[in-house]
Amino acid sequence: ELKVEQNPLFLSMQEGKNYTIYCNYSTTSDRLYWYRQDPGKSLESLFVLLSNGAVKQEGRLMASLDTKARLSTLHITAAVHDLSATYFCASVGAGGTSYGKLTFGQGTILTVHP
Amino acid sequence: DSGVTQTPKHLITATGQRVTLRCSPRSGDLSVYWYQQSLDQGLQFLIQYYNGEERAKGNILERFSAQQFPDLHSELNLSSLELGDSALYFCASSVGAGLYNEQFFGPGTRLTVL
């Protein structure tokens, strides 16, 4: 059974600092997603990572995928308050009966302080 | 706005009751997924339908059932409600049923069981 684990679960950052959120998954995965969720809101898709070595960047966020290590990272550069949210990674596994179902990590609650 | 709609936005009911949550997928999407987000279980996959047929089942309780209608909207029925069923229920849709179809999430229905 596919398991997805994130760390840290809580992250308190100062504005302007850099940090990385890690996402480990237990079985082969064909793609990896990163989502952002604001309190009480829906999931906003940030990145879709399709292959080993994939790197995507949007603003202050950069995501990467290492399928051999079964690891994805979400790097935050020069954090600003607007980035405060909960970040989830999710995997679809690979083939079999996974179909499209997403398995989510626990989420990382990011708080950016002045 | 993802194009996925869910009604109602909020639902407050009592233990033992039955409720129905409704989801309309994006135009052109044939697949609908239901997810539950709770404090203790996190985000977990419940069930997937594709063009009216059940495709995959996750951690869905026997008290819960779902269906997808010919017009492709879907309903999630929750019965004999318990306090622990209080959660945010998300619907997502995608074009196809398989691993390579990105899912787009609706705004969610917040269910409170008193």
Short mmCIF file of N, CA, C and O in Angstrom, two decimals, chain B:
data_model
loop_
_atom_site.label_atom_id
_atom_site.label_comp_id
_atom_site.label_asym_id
_atom_site.label_seq_id
_atom_site.Cartn_x
_atom_site.Cartn_y
_atom_site.Cartn_z
N ASP B 1 -10.93 29.41 -9.55
CA ASP B 1 -12.11 28.55 -9.68
C ASP B 1 -11.80 27.37 -10.61
O ASP B 1 -11.45 27.55 -11.77
N SER B 2 -11.94 26.15 -10.07
CA SER B 2 -11.56 24.96 -10.83
C SER B 2 -12.61 24.56 -11.84
O SER B 2 -12.31 23.78 -12.76
N GLY B 3 -13.84 25.02 -11.69
CA GLY B 3 -14.93 24.59 -12.55
C GLY B 3 -15.73 23.44 -11.94
O GLY B 3 -16.77 23.05 -12.48
N VAL B 4 -15.27 22.89 -10.83
CA VAL B 4 -16.01 21.84 -10.12
C VAL B 4 -16.88 22.52 -9.07
O VAL B 4 -16.38 23.35 -8.31
N THR B 5 -18.15 22.17 -9.04
CA THR B 5 -19.04 22.78 -8.06
C THR B 5 -19.55 21.73 -7.08
O THR B 5 -19.74 20.56 -7.45
N GLN B 6 -19.71 22.18 -5.85
CA GLN B 6 -20.22 21.30 -4.81
C GLN B 6 -21.29 22.03 -4.02
O GLN B 6 -21.14 23.22 -3.72
N THR B 7 -22.34 21.30 -3.67
CA THR B 7 -23.38 21.86 -2.82
C THR B 7 -23.80 20.83 -1.79
O THR B 7 -23.72 19.63 -2.03
N PRO B 8 -24.21 21.26 -0.59
CA PRO B 8 -24.11 22.63 -0.11
C PRO B 8 -22.68 22.95 0.34
O PRO B 8 -21.83 22.07 0.37
N LYS B 9 -22.42 24.17 0.71
CA LYS B 9 -21.08 24.53 1.21
C LYS B 9 -20.94 24.08 2.65
O LYS B 9 -19.86 23.67 3.07
N HIS B 10 -22.00 24.24 3.40
CA HIS B 10 -21.98 23.84 4.81
C HIS B 10 -23.22 23.02 5.10
O HIS B 10 -24.29 23.26 4.51
N LEU B 11 -23.06 22.07 6.01
CA LEU B 11 -24.17 21.22 6.40
C LEU B 11 -24.00 20.90 7.88
O LEU B 11 -22.94 20.41 8.29
N ILE B 12 -25.03 21.20 8.65
CA ILE B 12 -25.01 20.88 10.08
C ILE B 12 -26.17 19.95 10.33
O ILE B 12 -27.31 20.25 9.97
N THR B 13 -25.89 18.82 10.96
CA THR B 13 -26.94 17.84 11.20
C THR B 13 -26.65 17.11 12.50
O THR B 13 -25.64 17.37 13.17
N ALA B 14 -27.53 16.21 12.85
CA ALA B 14 -27.41 15.49 14.12
C ALA B 14 -26.97 14.05 13.88
O ALA B 14 -27.12 13.51 12.78
N THR B 15 -26.47 13.45 14.93
CA THR B 15 -26.08 12.04 14.84
C THR B 15 -27.28 11.19 14.46
O THR B 15 -28.43 11.50 14.83
N GLY B 16 -27.01 10.16 13.66
CA GLY B 16 -28.06 9.27 13.22
C GLY B 16 -28.77 9.69 11.94
O GLY B 16 -29.49 8.88 11.35
N GLN B 17 -28.55 10.91 11.52
CA GLN B 17 -29.21 11.42 10.33
C GLN B 17 -28.50 10.97 9.05
O GLN B 17 -27.42 10.37 9.09
N ARG B 18 -29.14 11.31 7.93
CA ARG B 18 -28.60 11.00 6.60
C ARG B 18 -28.51 12.30 5.80
O ARG B 18 -29.43 13.13 5.88
N VAL B 19 -27.42 12.45 5.05
CA VAL B 19 -27.26 13.65 4.22
C VAL B 19 -26.77 13.24 2.84
O VAL B 19 -26.20 12.15 2.66
N THR B 20 -26.97 14.13 1.88
CA THR B 20 -26.49 13.92 0.51
C THR B 20 -25.67 15.12 0.08
O THR B 20 -26.13 16.26 0.18
N LEU B 21 -24.47 14.84 -0.37
CA LEU B 21 -23.58 15.87 -0.89
C LEU B 21 -23.56 15.74 -2.41
O LEU B 21 -23.50 14.63 -2.95
N ARG B 22 -23.56 16.89 -3.08
CA ARG B 22 -23.65 16.87 -4.54
C ARG B 22 -22.42 17.50 -5.17
O ARG B 22 -21.87 18.47 -4.64
N CYS B 23 -22.04 16.95 -6.31
CA CYS B 23 -20.86 17.44 -7.03
C CYS B 23 -21.15 17.47 -8.52
O CYS B 23 -21.65 16.49 -9.09
N SER B 24 -20.82 18.59 -9.16
CA SER B 24 -20.87 18.67 -10.62
C SER B 24 -19.46 18.83 -11.15
O SER B 24 -18.76 19.78 -10.77
N PRO B 25 -19.01 17.92 -12.01
CA PRO B 25 -17.63 18.00 -12.50
C PRO B 25 -17.46 19.13 -13.51
O PRO B 25 -18.43 19.74 -13.95
N ARG B 26 -16.21 19.39 -13.86
CA ARG B 26 -15.93 20.36 -14.92
C ARG B 26 -16.55 19.86 -16.22
O ARG B 26 -16.67 18.64 -16.44
N SER B 27 -16.89 20.79 -17.07
CA SER B 27 -17.44 20.43 -18.36
C SER B 27 -16.44 19.55 -19.12
O SER B 27 -15.26 19.88 -19.24
N GLY B 28 -16.90 18.40 -19.58
CA GLY B 28 -16.04 17.50 -20.35
C GLY B 28 -15.36 16.43 -19.51
O GLY B 28 -14.81 15.48 -20.07
N ASP B 29 -15.37 16.58 -18.20
CA ASP B 29 -14.73 15.57 -17.35
C ASP B 29 -15.70 14.42 -17.11
O ASP B 29 -16.87 14.62 -16.80
N LEU B 30 -15.19 13.20 -17.21
CA LEU B 30 -16.02 12.01 -17.03
C LEU B 30 -15.80 11.33 -15.69
O LEU B 30 -16.59 10.49 -15.28
N SER B 31 -14.73 11.66 -15.04
CA SER B 31 -14.36 10.97 -13.80
C SER B 31 -14.58 11.89 -12.60
O SER B 31 -14.25 13.09 -12.65
N VAL B 32 -15.13 11.32 -11.54
CA VAL B 32 -15.38 12.07 -10.31
C VAL B 32 -14.78 11.28 -9.14
O VAL B 32 -14.90 10.06 -9.08
N TYR B 33 -14.13 12.00 -8.26
CA TYR B 33 -13.51 11.40 -7.08
C TYR B 33 -14.09 12.09 -5.85
O TYR B 33 -14.33 13.30 -5.85
N TRP B 34 -14.20 11.34 -4.76
CA TRP B 34 -14.59 11.92 -3.47
C TRP B 34 -13.46 11.69 -2.47
O TRP B 34 -12.89 10.59 -2.37
N TYR B 35 -13.15 12.75 -1.71
CA TYR B 35 -12.13 12.70 -0.67
C TYR B 35 -12.72 13.27 0.62
O TYR B 35 -13.56 14.16 0.59
N GLN B 36 -12.22 12.76 1.73
CA GLN B 36 -12.62 13.26 3.04
C GLN B 36 -11.40 13.85 3.72
O GLN B 36 -10.32 13.24 3.71
N GLN B 37 -11.55 15.04 4.30
CA GLN B 37 -10.46 15.64 5.05
C GLN B 37 -10.91 15.86 6.48
O GLN B 37 -11.84 16.64 6.75
N SER B 38 -10.27 15.18 7.41
CA SER B 38 -10.59 15.35 8.82
C SER B 38 -9.30 15.54 9.59
O SER B 38 -8.21 15.21 9.11
N LEU B 39 -9.43 16.05 10.81
CA LEU B 39 -8.24 16.33 11.61
C LEU B 39 -7.47 15.06 11.95
O LEU B 39 -6.24 15.05 11.93
N ASP B 40 -8.19 13.99 12.26
CA ASP B 40 -7.48 12.78 12.68
C ASP B 40 -7.05 11.89 11.52
O ASP B 40 -6.03 11.20 11.61
N GLN B 41 -7.77 11.89 10.41
CA GLN B 41 -7.43 11.01 9.29
C GLN B 41 -6.70 11.71 8.15
O GLN B 41 -6.20 11.06 7.24
N GLY B 42 -6.66 13.02 8.19
CA GLY B 42 -6.04 13.74 7.08
C GLY B 42 -6.93 13.68 5.85
O GLY B 42 -8.14 13.54 5.94
N LEU B 43 -6.28 13.79 4.70
CA LEU B 43 -7.00 13.75 3.42
C LEU B 43 -6.98 12.33 2.90
O LEU B 43 -5.91 11.79 2.62
N GLN B 44 -8.15 11.72 2.74
CA GLN B 44 -8.13 10.37 2.22
C GLN B 44 -9.18 10.16 1.13
O GLN B 44 -10.27 10.72 1.18
N PHE B 45 -8.80 9.32 0.19
CA PHE B 45 -9.63 8.98 -0.95
C PHE B 45 -10.78 8.08 -0.51
O PHE B 45 -10.59 7.13 0.26
N LEU B 46 -11.97 8.39 -1.00
CA LEU B 46 -13.13 7.57 -0.67
C LEU B 46 -13.53 6.67 -1.84
O LEU B 46 -13.59 5.44 -1.71
N ILE B 47 -13.83 7.28 -2.99
CA ILE B 47 -14.34 6.50 -4.09
C ILE B 47 -14.20 7.28 -5.39
O ILE B 47 -14.13 8.51 -5.39
N GLN B 48 -14.14 6.54 -6.51
CA GLN B 48 -14.03 7.13 -7.84
C GLN B 48 -15.08 6.54 -8.76
O GLN B 48 -15.31 5.33 -8.76
N TYR B 49 -15.69 7.41 -9.56
CA TYR B 49 -16.60 6.98 -10.62
C TYR B 49 -16.09 7.49 -11.95
O TYR B 49 -15.51 8.57 -12.04
N TYR B 50 -16.32 6.69 -12.98
CA TYR B 50 -15.98 7.10 -14.33
C TYR B 50 -17.16 6.80 -15.23
O TYR B 50 -17.56 5.64 -15.37
N ASN B 51 -17.72 7.83 -15.81
CA ASN B 51 -18.83 7.70 -16.75
C ASN B 51 -19.94 6.81 -16.19
O ASN B 51 -20.47 5.95 -16.90
N GLY B 52 -20.25 7.01 -14.94
CA GLY B 52 -21.37 6.31 -14.32
C GLY B 52 -21.02 5.02 -13.61
O GLY B 52 -21.86 4.46 -12.91
N GLU B 53 -19.79 4.56 -13.78
CA GLU B 53 -19.42 3.29 -13.15
C GLU B 53 -18.38 3.48 -12.06
O GLU B 53 -17.46 4.28 -12.21
N GLU B 54 -18.49 2.71 -11.00
CA GLU B 54 -17.50 2.76 -9.94
C GLU B 54 -16.18 2.21 -10.45
O GLU B 54 -16.13 1.13 -11.06
N ARG B 55 -15.06 2.93 -10.19
CA ARG B 55 -13.76 2.51 -10.70
C ARG B 55 -12.79 2.10 -9.61
O ARG B 55 -11.97 1.24 -9.78
N ALA B 56 -12.84 2.81 -8.49
CA ALA B 56 -11.92 2.50 -7.41
C ALA B 56 -12.56 2.89 -6.10
O ALA B 56 -13.34 3.83 -6.02
N LYS B 57 -12.21 2.10 -5.09
CA LYS B 57 -12.77 2.33 -3.76
C LYS B 57 -11.63 2.47 -2.78
O LYS B 57 -10.67 1.71 -2.82
N GLY B 58 -11.76 3.43 -1.89
CA GLY B 58 -10.74 3.62 -0.85
C GLY B 58 -11.33 3.30 0.50
O GLY B 58 -12.08 2.35 0.68
N ASN B 59 -11.00 4.15 1.47
CA ASN B 59 -11.45 3.90 2.84
C ASN B 59 -12.86 4.43 3.07
O ASN B 59 -13.09 5.27 3.93
N ILE B 60 -13.80 3.93 2.32
CA ILE B 60 -15.17 4.41 2.45
C ILE B 60 -15.96 3.47 3.35
O ILE B 60 -15.93 2.25 3.19
N LEU B 61 -16.64 4.05 4.33
CA LEU B 61 -17.41 3.26 5.28
C LEU B 61 -18.63 2.67 4.59
O LEU B 61 -19.15 3.21 3.61
N GLU B 62 -19.14 1.58 5.15
CA GLU B 62 -20.34 0.94 4.59
C GLU B 62 -21.55 1.85 4.71
O GLU B 62 -22.49 1.74 3.92
N ARG B 63 -21.53 2.76 5.66
CA ARG B 63 -22.64 3.71 5.84
C ARG B 63 -22.65 4.79 4.74
O ARG B 63 -23.61 5.54 4.63
N PHE B 64 -21.58 4.84 3.99
CA PHE B 64 -21.47 5.84 2.93
C PHE B 64 -21.68 5.16 1.58
O PHE B 64 -21.22 4.02 1.36
N SER B 65 -22.31 5.86 0.67
CA SER B 65 -22.45 5.33 -0.69
C SER B 65 -22.41 6.50 -1.66
O SER B 65 -22.61 7.64 -1.27
N ALA B 66 -22.13 6.19 -2.90
CA ALA B 66 -22.06 7.24 -3.90
C ALA B 66 -22.60 6.72 -5.22
O ALA B 66 -22.74 5.51 -5.42
N GLN B 67 -22.92 7.64 -6.10
CA GLN B 67 -23.26 7.27 -7.46
C GLN B 67 -22.98 8.43 -8.38
O GLN B 67 -22.88 9.59 -7.93
N GLN B 68 -22.85 8.09 -9.65
CA GLN B 68 -22.68 9.11 -10.69
C GLN B 68 -23.81 8.93 -11.68
O GLN B 68 -24.06 7.83 -12.18
N PHE B 69 -24.48 10.02 -11.98
CA PHE B 69 -25.68 9.99 -12.79
C PHE B 69 -25.34 10.18 -14.28
O PHE B 69 -24.23 10.57 -14.62
N PRO B 70 -26.32 9.90 -15.16
CA PRO B 70 -26.07 10.05 -16.60
C PRO B 70 -25.58 11.44 -17.00
O PRO B 70 -24.84 11.57 -17.97
N ASP B 71 -25.99 12.49 -16.27
CA ASP B 71 -25.48 13.82 -16.61
C ASP B 71 -24.10 14.08 -15.99
O ASP B 71 -23.59 15.18 -16.07
N LEU B 72 -23.53 13.06 -15.38
CA LEU B 72 -22.17 13.01 -14.82
C LEU B 72 -22.04 13.66 -13.44
O LEU B 72 -20.95 13.58 -12.85
N HIS B 73 -23.10 14.28 -12.94
CA HIS B 73 -22.96 14.77 -11.58
C HIS B 73 -22.94 13.57 -10.63
O HIS B 73 -23.40 12.46 -10.99
N SER B 74 -22.41 13.79 -9.44
CA SER B 74 -22.26 12.70 -8.49
C SER B 74 -22.84 13.11 -7.15
O SER B 74 -22.88 14.31 -6.81
N GLU B 75 -23.31 12.13 -6.42
CA GLU B 75 -23.81 12.36 -5.07
C GLU B 75 -23.14 11.38 -4.11
O GLU B 75 -22.94 10.21 -4.45
N LEU B 76 -22.80 11.91 -2.94
CA LEU B 76 -22.23 11.09 -1.87
C LEU B 76 -23.26 11.08 -0.75
O LEU B 76 -23.63 12.14 -0.24
N ASN B 77 -23.74 9.90 -0.41
CA ASN B 77 -24.74 9.74 0.63
C ASN B 77 -24.09 9.22 1.90
O ASN B 77 -23.39 8.21 1.88
N LEU B 78 -24.33 9.93 2.97
CA LEU B 78 -23.77 9.55 4.27
C LEU B 78 -24.93 9.27 5.21
O LEU B 78 -25.79 10.15 5.41
N SER B 79 -24.98 8.09 5.79
CA SER B 79 -26.12 7.75 6.63
C SER B 79 -25.66 7.34 8.03
O SER B 79 -24.46 7.12 8.26
N SER B 80 -26.62 7.26 8.94
CA SER B 80 -26.34 6.92 10.35
C SER B 80 -25.13 7.71 10.85
O SER B 80 -24.18 7.15 11.39
N LEU B 81 -25.20 9.00 10.66
CA LEU B 81 -24.04 9.85 10.91
C LEU B 81 -23.57 9.80 12.35
O LEU B 81 -24.38 9.73 13.30
N GLU B 82 -22.26 9.84 12.49
CA GLU B 82 -21.61 9.85 13.80
C GLU B 82 -20.79 11.13 13.93
O GLU B 82 -20.47 11.78 12.93
N LEU B 83 -20.43 11.46 15.17
CA LEU B 83 -19.65 12.68 15.41
C LEU B 83 -18.37 12.67 14.57
O LEU B 83 -17.95 13.70 14.04
N GLY B 84 -17.77 11.50 14.45
CA GLY B 84 -16.51 11.37 13.72
C GLY B 84 -16.61 11.56 12.23
O GLY B 84 -15.59 11.62 11.53
N ASP B 85 -17.82 11.68 11.71
CA ASP B 85 -18.00 11.93 10.27
C ASP B 85 -17.86 13.41 9.95
O ASP B 85 -17.83 13.78 8.76
N SER B 86 -17.79 14.23 10.97
CA SER B 86 -17.59 15.66 10.74
C SER B 86 -16.27 15.86 10.01
O SER B 86 -15.22 15.41 10.48
N ALA B 87 -16.33 16.51 8.87
CA ALA B 87 -15.14 16.65 8.03
C ALA B 87 -15.47 17.57 6.87
O ALA B 87 -16.61 17.99 6.68
N LEU B 88 -14.42 17.85 6.11
CA LEU B 88 -14.57 18.57 4.84
C LEU B 88 -14.55 17.51 3.75
O LEU B 88 -13.62 16.69 3.70
N TYR B 89 -15.57 17.50 2.91
CA TYR B 89 -15.66 16.50 1.84
C TYR B 89 -15.42 17.21 0.51
O TYR B 89 -16.14 18.13 0.15
N PHE B 90 -14.41 16.73 -0.20
CA PHE B 90 -14.06 17.30 -1.49
C PHE B 90 -14.45 16.36 -2.61
O PHE B 90 -14.31 15.14 -2.50
N CYS B 91 -14.88 16.96 -3.68
CA CYS B 91 -15.07 16.25 -4.93
C CYS B 91 -14.00 16.78 -5.89
O CYS B 91 -13.63 17.96 -5.84
N ALA B 92 -13.48 15.90 -6.71
CA ALA B 92 -12.55 16.30 -7.76
C ALA B 92 -13.00 15.65 -9.06
O ALA B 92 -13.71 14.63 -9.04
N SER B 93 -12.60 16.24 -10.17
CA SER B 93 -12.93 15.62 -11.45
C SER B 93 -11.73 15.62 -12.38
O SER B 93 -10.79 16.42 -12.20
N SER B 94 -11.76 14.71 -13.34
CA SER B 94 -10.71 14.65 -14.36
C SER B 94 -11.33 14.16 -15.65
O SER B 94 -12.42 13.58 -15.65
N VAL B 95 -10.59 14.35 -16.72
CA VAL B 95 -11.11 13.95 -18.02
C VAL B 95 -11.28 12.44 -18.11
O VAL B 95 -12.33 11.92 -18.46
N GLY B 96 -10.19 11.74 -17.76
CA GLY B 96 -10.22 10.29 -17.85
C GLY B 96 -10.19 9.65 -16.49
O GLY B 96 -10.27 10.32 -15.46
N ALA B 97 -10.02 8.33 -16.50
CA ALA B 97 -10.07 7.59 -15.24
C ALA B 97 -8.71 7.17 -14.72
O ALA B 97 -8.59 6.74 -13.59
N GLY B 98 -7.68 7.28 -15.52
CA GLY B 98 -6.42 6.66 -15.16
C GLY B 98 -5.47 7.57 -14.42
O GLY B 98 -5.79 8.68 -14.02
N LEU B 99 -4.24 7.06 -14.28
CA LEU B 99 -3.22 7.72 -13.48
C LEU B 99 -2.79 9.07 -14.04
O LEU B 99 -2.28 9.91 -13.31
N TYR B 100 -2.93 9.24 -15.34
CA TYR B 100 -2.30 10.38 -15.99
C TYR B 100 -3.24 11.55 -16.20
O TYR B 100 -2.99 12.42 -17.01
N ASN B 101 -4.32 11.55 -15.45
CA ASN B 101 -5.30 12.63 -15.56
C ASN B 101 -5.27 13.48 -14.31
O ASN B 101 -5.57 13.01 -13.22
N GLU B 102 -4.94 14.75 -14.48
CA GLU B 102 -4.89 15.65 -13.33
C GLU B 102 -6.29 15.88 -12.80
O GLU B 102 -7.24 16.04 -13.57
N GLN B 103 -6.39 15.89 -11.47
CA GLN B 103 -7.68 16.11 -10.84
C GLN B 103 -7.82 17.57 -10.44
O GLN B 103 -6.87 18.19 -9.97
N PHE B 104 -9.03 18.07 -10.57
CA PHE B 104 -9.33 19.45 -10.20
C PHE B 104 -10.37 19.40 -9.08
O PHE B 104 -11.40 18.74 -9.22
N PHE B 105 -10.05 20.11 -8.01
CA PHE B 105 -10.84 19.98 -6.80
C PHE B 105 -11.92 21.06 -6.70
O PHE B 105 -11.69 22.22 -7.04
N GLY B 106 -13.07 20.64 -6.17
CA GLY B 106 -14.14 21.58 -5.87
C GLY B 106 -13.89 22.29 -4.55
O GLY B 106 -12.92 21.99 -3.86
N PRO B 107 -14.78 23.22 -4.19
CA PRO B 107 -14.60 24.02 -2.97
C PRO B 107 -14.85 23.25 -1.68
O PRO B 107 -14.48 23.71 -0.62
N GLY B 108 -15.50 22.09 -1.78
CA GLY B 108 -15.74 21.28 -0.60
C GLY B 108 -17.07 21.55 0.06
O GLY B 108 -17.68 22.61 -0.11
N THR B 109 -17.53 20.56 0.82
CA THR B 109 -18.70 20.69 1.68
C THR B 109 -18.24 20.40 3.11
O THR B 109 -17.67 19.34 3.37
N ARG B 110 -18.49 21.36 3.99
CA ARG B 110 -18.11 21.14 5.39
C ARG B 110 -19.30 20.55 6.12
O ARG B 110 -20.34 21.19 6.24
N LEU B 111 -19.13 19.34 6.61
CA LEU B 111 -20.18 18.65 7.34
C LEU B 111 -19.87 18.68 8.83
O LEU B 111 -18.78 18.29 9.25
N THR B 112 -20.83 19.14 9.59
CA THR B 112 -20.71 19.14 11.05
C THR B 112 -21.83 18.27 11.61
O THR B 112 -23.01 18.53 11.34
N VAL B 113 -21.45 17.26 12.37
CA VAL B 113 -22.42 16.37 12.99
C VAL B 113 -22.45 16.66 14.49
O VAL B 113 -21.40 16.58 15.16
N LEU B 114 -23.61 17.05 14.98
CA LEU B 114 -23.73 17.43 16.41
C LEU B 114 -24.39 16.33 17.23
O LEU B 114 -25.19 15.55 16.70
#
